[in-house]
CSV table of C-alpha atoms and ligand atoms in Angstrom, one decimal:
chain,number,residue,atom,x,y,z
J,1080,UNK,CA,24.1,19.0,26.6
J,1081,UNK,CA,24.8,16.9,23.5
J,1082,UNK,CA,25.4,18.0,20.3
J,1083,UNK,CA,23.5,17.7,17.3
J,1084,UNK,CA,23.9,14.6,14.9
J,1085,UNK,CA,25.0,15.3,11.1
J,1086,UNK,CA,22.6,13.6,9.4
J,1087,UNK,CA,22.3,12.9,5.8
J,1088,UNK,CA,19.0,11.3,4.0
J,1089,UNK,CA,19.0,8.8,1.5
J,1090,UNK,CA,15.1,9.2,-0.6
J,1091,UNK,CA,14.0,8.3,-3.8
J,1092,UNK,CA,10.1,8.8,-3.4
J,1093,UNK,CA,7.8,11.1,-1.8
J,1094,UNK,CA,9.6,12.3,1.4
J,1095,UNK,CA,7.2,11.8,3.8
J,1096,UNK,CA,9.7,10.6,6.3
J,1097,UNK,CA,12.2,13.9,5.2
J,1098,UNK,CA,9.0,16.1,5.8
J,1099,UNK,CA,8.6,14.1,9.3
J,1100,UNK,CA,12.4,14.6,10.2
J,1101,UNK,CA,12.1,18.2,8.9
J,1102,UNK,CA,9.3,19.2,11.0
J,1103,UNK,CA,10.8,18.1,13.7
J,1104,UNK,CA,13.7,19.6,13.7
J,1105,UNK,CA,12.5,22.6,12.9
J,1106,UNK,CA,10.5,22.8,15.5
J,1107,UNK,CA,13.5,22.0,18.4
J,1108,UNK,CA,12.0,18.2,18.8
J,1109,UNK,CA,15.3,16.4,16.6
J,1110,UNK,CA,18.8,17.1,17.7
J,1111,UNK,CA,19.9,16.8,14.4
J,1112,UNK,CA,20.8,18.8,11.1
J,1113,UNK,CA,19.9,17.4,7.3
J,1114,UNK,CA,23.9,18.5,5.8
J,1115,UNK,CA,22.3,16.5,2.5
J,1116,UNK,CA,19.5,15.0,0.3
J,1117,UNK,CA,20.7,12.6,-2.1
J,1118,UNK,CA,18.1,10.8,-4.2
J,1119,UNK,CA,18.8,8.5,-6.9
J,1120,UNK,CA,15.3,9.5,-8.5
J,1121,UNK,CA,15.6,13.5,-10.4
J,1122,UNK,CA,12.1,13.0,-9.7
J,1123,UNK,CA,11.3,12.6,-6.4
J,1124,UNK,CA,9.1,14.9,-5.3
J,1125,UNK,CA,10.9,14.5,-1.8
J,1126,UNK,CA,13.3,17.3,-3.4
J,1127,UNK,CA,10.3,19.9,-4.2
J,1128,UNK,CA,10.5,19.6,0.1
J,1129,UNK,CA,14.5,20.4,0.3
J,1130,UNK,CA,13.3,23.0,-2.0
J,1131,UNK,CA,10.4,24.5,0.1
J,1132,UNK,CA,13.1,24.6,3.2
J,1133,UNK,CA,16.6,25.5,1.7
J,1134,UNK,CA,17.8,22.6,2.4
J,1135,UNK,CA,21.4,21.3,-0.2
J,1136,UNK,CA,20.2,18.0,-2.2
J,1137,UNK,CA,22.1,16.0,-4.8
J,1138,UNK,CA,20.6,14.2,-7.4
J,1139,UNK,CA,22.7,10.5,-7.8
J,1140,UNK,CA,21.7,9.0,-10.6
J,1141,UNK,CA,22.2,4.7,-10.5
J,1142,UNK,CA,21.7,4.4,-14.5
J,1143,UNK,CA,24.7,6.7,-15.2
J,1144,UNK,CA,27.3,4.4,-13.1
J,1145,UNK,CA,28.3,1.3,-14.5
J,1146,UNK,CA,28.4,-0.3,-11.5
J,1147,UNK,CA,26.8,-0.9,-8.2
J,1148,UNK,CA,30.5,0.0,-6.5
J,1149,UNK,CA,30.5,3.0,-8.7
J,1150,UNK,CA,27.5,4.3,-7.7
J,1151,UNK,CA,28.0,3.7,-4.2
J,1152,UNK,CA,31.6,5.1,-4.3
J,1153,UNK,CA,30.0,8.7,-6.0
J,1154,UNK,CA,27.2,8.0,-2.5
J,1155,UNK,CA,30.0,7.9,0.4
J,1156,UNK,CA,31.4,11.1,-1.5
J,1157,UNK,CA,28.7,12.6,-1.2
J,1158,UNK,CA,27.5,11.8,2.9
J,1159,UNK,CA,31.1,12.5,3.4
J,1160,UNK,CA,32.6,15.7,1.5
J,1161,UNK,CA,29.8,17.5,4.5
J,1162,UNK,CA,31.0,15.3,7.3
J,1163,UNK,CA,28.0,13.2,7.9
J,1164,UNK,CA,27.7,11.1,10.9
J,1165,UNK,CA,24.8,9.3,10.7
J,1166,UNK,CA,23.4,8.3,7.2
J,1167,UNK,CA,19.1,8.0,7.4
J,1168,UNK,CA,17.5,5.9,4.6
J,1169,UNK,CA,13.8,7.1,4.0
J,1170,UNK,CA,12.0,5.3,1.2
J,1171,UNK,CA,15.8,4.8,-0.5
J,1172,UNK,CA,14.8,2.6,-3.4
J,1173,UNK,CA,18.6,0.6,-3.9
J,1174,UNK,CA,20.5,-1.7,-2.5
J,1175,UNK,CA,23.8,-1.1,-1.3
J,1176,UNK,CA,26.9,-2.7,-1.5
J,1177,UNK,CA,29.2,-4.2,1.5
J,1178,UNK,CA,31.4,-1.0,0.7
J,1179,UNK,CA,28.9,1.6,1.5
J,1180,UNK,CA,28.0,0.3,4.6
J,1181,UNK,CA,32.0,-0.3,5.2
J,1182,UNK,CA,32.0,3.2,5.1
J,1183,UNK,CA,29.8,4.5,7.6
J,1184,UNK,CA,29.4,1.1,10.1
J,1185,UNK,CA,26.3,1.1,12.5
J,1186,UNK,CA,26.0,4.7,11.1
J,1187,UNK,CA,23.2,4.0,8.8
J,1188,UNK,CA,19.7,4.0,10.0
J,1189,UNK,CA,16.4,2.1,8.1
J,1190,UNK,CA,13.1,2.1,8.4
J,1191,UNK,CA,10.4,-0.5,6.7
J,1192,UNK,CA,7.1,-0.9,6.8
J,1193,UNK,CA,5.9,-3.9,8.2
J,1194,UNK,CA,7.1,-5.7,12.2
J,1195,UNK,CA,10.7,-7.0,10.6
J,1196,UNK,CA,11.3,-10.1,10.5
J,1197,UNK,CA,8.0,-10.5,9.1
J,1198,UNK,CA,7.6,-9.4,5.6
J,1199,UNK,CA,11.1,-7.1,4.7
J,1200,UNK,CA,11.5,-6.3,0.7
J,1201,UNK,CA,8.8,-4.7,-0.6
J,1202,UNK,CA,5.0,-4.6,-2.1
J,1203,UNK,CA,4.5,-5.7,2.2
J,1204,UNK,CA,1.1,-4.0,2.5
J,1205,UNK,CA,-0.2,-6.3,0.9
J,1206,UNK,CA,1.8,-8.8,2.2
J,1207,UNK,CA,0.4,-8.5,5.6
J,1208,UNK,CA,-3.1,-8.2,4.4
J,1209,UNK,CA,-2.6,-11.3,2.1
J,1210,UNK,CA,-1.2,-13.5,5.1
J,1211,UNK,CA,-4.4,-12.5,7.6
J,1212,UNK,CA,-1.9,-11.0,10.6
J,1213,UNK,CA,-4.2,-8.7,13.0
J,1214,UNK,CA,-1.1,-6.4,13.5
J,1215,UNK,CA,1.7,-4.7,11.6
J,1216,UNK,CA,3.4,-1.4,12.1
J,1217,UNK,CA,7.1,-0.9,11.2
J,1218,UNK,CA,10.7,-0.7,12.3
J,1219,UNK,CA,13.7,1.8,12.5
J,1220,UNK,CA,16.7,-0.8,12.6
J,1221,UNK,CA,20.5,-0.5,12.3
J,1222,UNK,CA,20.8,-1.3,8.2
J,1223,UNK,CA,23.7,-3.7,7.4
J,1224,UNK,CA,24.9,-6.2,4.6
J,1225,UNK,CA,20.8,-7.9,3.9
J,1226,UNK,CA,17.7,-6.6,2.5
J,1227,UNK,CA,16.1,-4.9,5.8
J,1228,UNK,CA,17.8,-6.6,8.7
J,1229,UNK,CA,20.3,-5.3,10.9
J,1230,UNK,CA,19.5,-4.8,14.6
J,1231,UNK,CA,15.8,-3.1,15.8
J,1232,UNK,CA,16.4,0.4,17.3
J,1233,UNK,CA,12.1,0.7,17.9
J,1234,UNK,CA,8.8,-0.7,16.1
J,1235,UNK,CA,5.3,0.5,16.6
J,1236,UNK,CA,2.1,-1.9,16.4
J,1237,UNK,CA,-0.4,-1.2,14.1
J,1238,UNK,CA,-4.1,-3.4,14.4
J,1239,UNK,CA,-5.2,-4.3,10.9
J,1240,UNK,CA,-8.6,-3.9,10.4
J,1241,UNK,CA,-11.4,-6.5,8.6
J,1242,UNK,CA,-12.3,-3.6,6.0
J,1243,UNK,CA,-9.0,-2.3,5.7
J,1244,UNK,CA,-7.3,-2.1,1.8
J,1245,UNK,CA,-3.5,-2.0,1.3
J,1246,UNK,CA,-3.9,1.9,1.3
J,1247,UNK,CA,-5.2,2.5,4.2
J,1248,UNK,CA,-3.3,-0.1,6.1
J,1249,UNK,CA,-0.1,2.0,4.9
J,1250,UNK,CA,-1.4,5.0,5.7
J,1251,UNK,CA,-1.8,3.9,9.1
J,1252,UNK,CA,1.3,2.5,9.3
J,1253,UNK,CA,3.3,5.7,7.7
J,1254,UNK,CA,2.0,7.5,10.5
J,1255,UNK,CA,3.4,5.6,12.8
J,1256,UNK,CA,6.4,6.3,10.3
J,1257,UNK,CA,6.7,9.3,11.2
J,1258,UNK,CA,7.0,9.7,14.4
J,1259,UNK,CA,9.2,6.5,15.4
J,1260,UNK,CA,12.0,7.9,13.3
J,1261,UNK,CA,12.6,11.1,14.4
J,1262,UNK,CA,12.9,9.0,18.2
J,1263,UNK,CA,15.7,6.8,16.9
J,1264,UNK,CA,17.3,10.0,15.6
J,1265,UNK,CA,17.1,11.6,19.0
J,1266,UNK,CA,18.3,8.6,20.9
J,1267,UNK,CA,20.9,8.4,18.0
J,1268,UNK,CA,21.8,12.1,18.9
J,1269,UNK,CA,21.5,11.8,23.0
J,1270,UNK,CA,23.9,9.2,22.2
J,1271,UNK,CA,21.5,6.4,24.1
J,1272,UNK,CA,21.6,3.5,22.1
J,1273,UNK,CA,23.4,0.7,23.4
J,1274,UNK,CA,24.2,-2.2,20.6
J,1275,UNK,CA,24.6,-5.7,22.0
J,1276,UNK,CA,25.0,-8.0,19.3
J,1277,UNK,CA,21.2,-8.2,17.9
J,1278,UNK,CA,19.5,-6.0,20.7
J,1279,UNK,CA,19.7,-2.5,20.5
J,1280,UNK,CA,19.4,-1.1,24.3
J,1281,UNK,CA,18.3,2.5,25.1
J,1282,UNK,CA,19.9,3.9,28.1
J,1283,UNK,CA,17.9,5.2,30.6
J,1284,UNK,CA,14.5,4.4,28.5
J,1285,UNK,CA,11.6,3.6,31.1
J,1286,UNK,CA,10.7,0.3,29.7
J,1287,UNK,CA,7.4,-1.0,28.0
J,1288,UNK,CA,4.2,-0.2,30.0
J,1289,UNK,CA,2.6,-3.3,30.9
J,1290,UNK,CA,-0.6,-2.8,28.5
J,1291,UNK,CA,-0.9,-5.9,26.3
J,1292,UNK,CA,-2.5,-5.4,22.9
J,1293,UNK,CA,-4.7,-7.7,21.7
J,1294,UNK,CA,-6.3,-7.8,18.0
J,1295,UNK,CA,-9.7,-8.5,18.1
J,1296,UNK,CA,-10.4,-7.3,21.4
J,1297,UNK,CA,-11.0,-10.3,24.0
J,1298,UNK,CA,-14.6,-10.3,24.5
J,1299,UNK,CA,-15.2,-12.4,27.9
J,1300,UNK,CA,-11.3,-13.4,28.7
E,129,LIG,C1,7.8,4.6,3.4
E,129,LIG,O1,6.7,3.3,3.5
E,129,LIG,C2,9.3,3.5,4.1
E,129,LIG,O2,8.9,2.6,5.1
E,129,LIG,C3,10.0,3.1,3.2
E,129,LIG,O3,9.1,3.3,2.0
E,129,LIG,C4,8.2,4.6,1.8
E,129,LIG,C5,8.9,5.7,1.8
E,129,LIG,O4,7.5,6.6,2.2
E,129,LIG,N1,10.8,2.7,2.7
E,129,LIG,P1,8.4,8.4,1.7
E,129,LIG,O5,9.4,8.7,0.6
E,129,LIG,O6,9.1,8.6,3.3
E,129,LIG,O7,7.1,9.3,1.8
């Protein structure tokens, strides 16, 4: 039996990924305990979710700190004070300094609403639509210095439809985010992630089925 992983979740906004983690913990599928949620935004709806589920949270407003490093030091202290083993970035909209990454080496995960390394940064559903890709999706990866880089743990591909808007595509992607983030954290809790350079191998995973996705579907070939 593995032990539960103690996580600290960083949020800035709605917190639907946080909610998915809470739900999977409460239903016994995810072996994790949320020791603290930290938001840089006092108005984040994620905080309401914490209140509803009696999860400890802390608001650390970046504006109140003179430098990025000072803000990051407060974050590190808040996370360490409750024994955070794994930092989970869930819609956290601040860029972190090297000090932060040094404090939690290969112990920070991030989720991104595109198939990295395509479309890093923000407004990526629009960028995917504008580019004309036939698939987009989401990525959970270990975070390291650099925006949306770091070894990839799991990805989910979703089709882009001809009549998609930014919103309909974002919604389809978000539904998958809510599935792959708990799975990535559960792999971690079970000690099944083996990092080999840029590649993350999942120990004892049956591997992908041999089905291939096409969008649009092939008709004659
Ligand atoms: C998600 O799309 C996540 O991938 C991105 O920000 C959004 C956060 O959504 N980094 P929520 O706050 O979890 O609802």
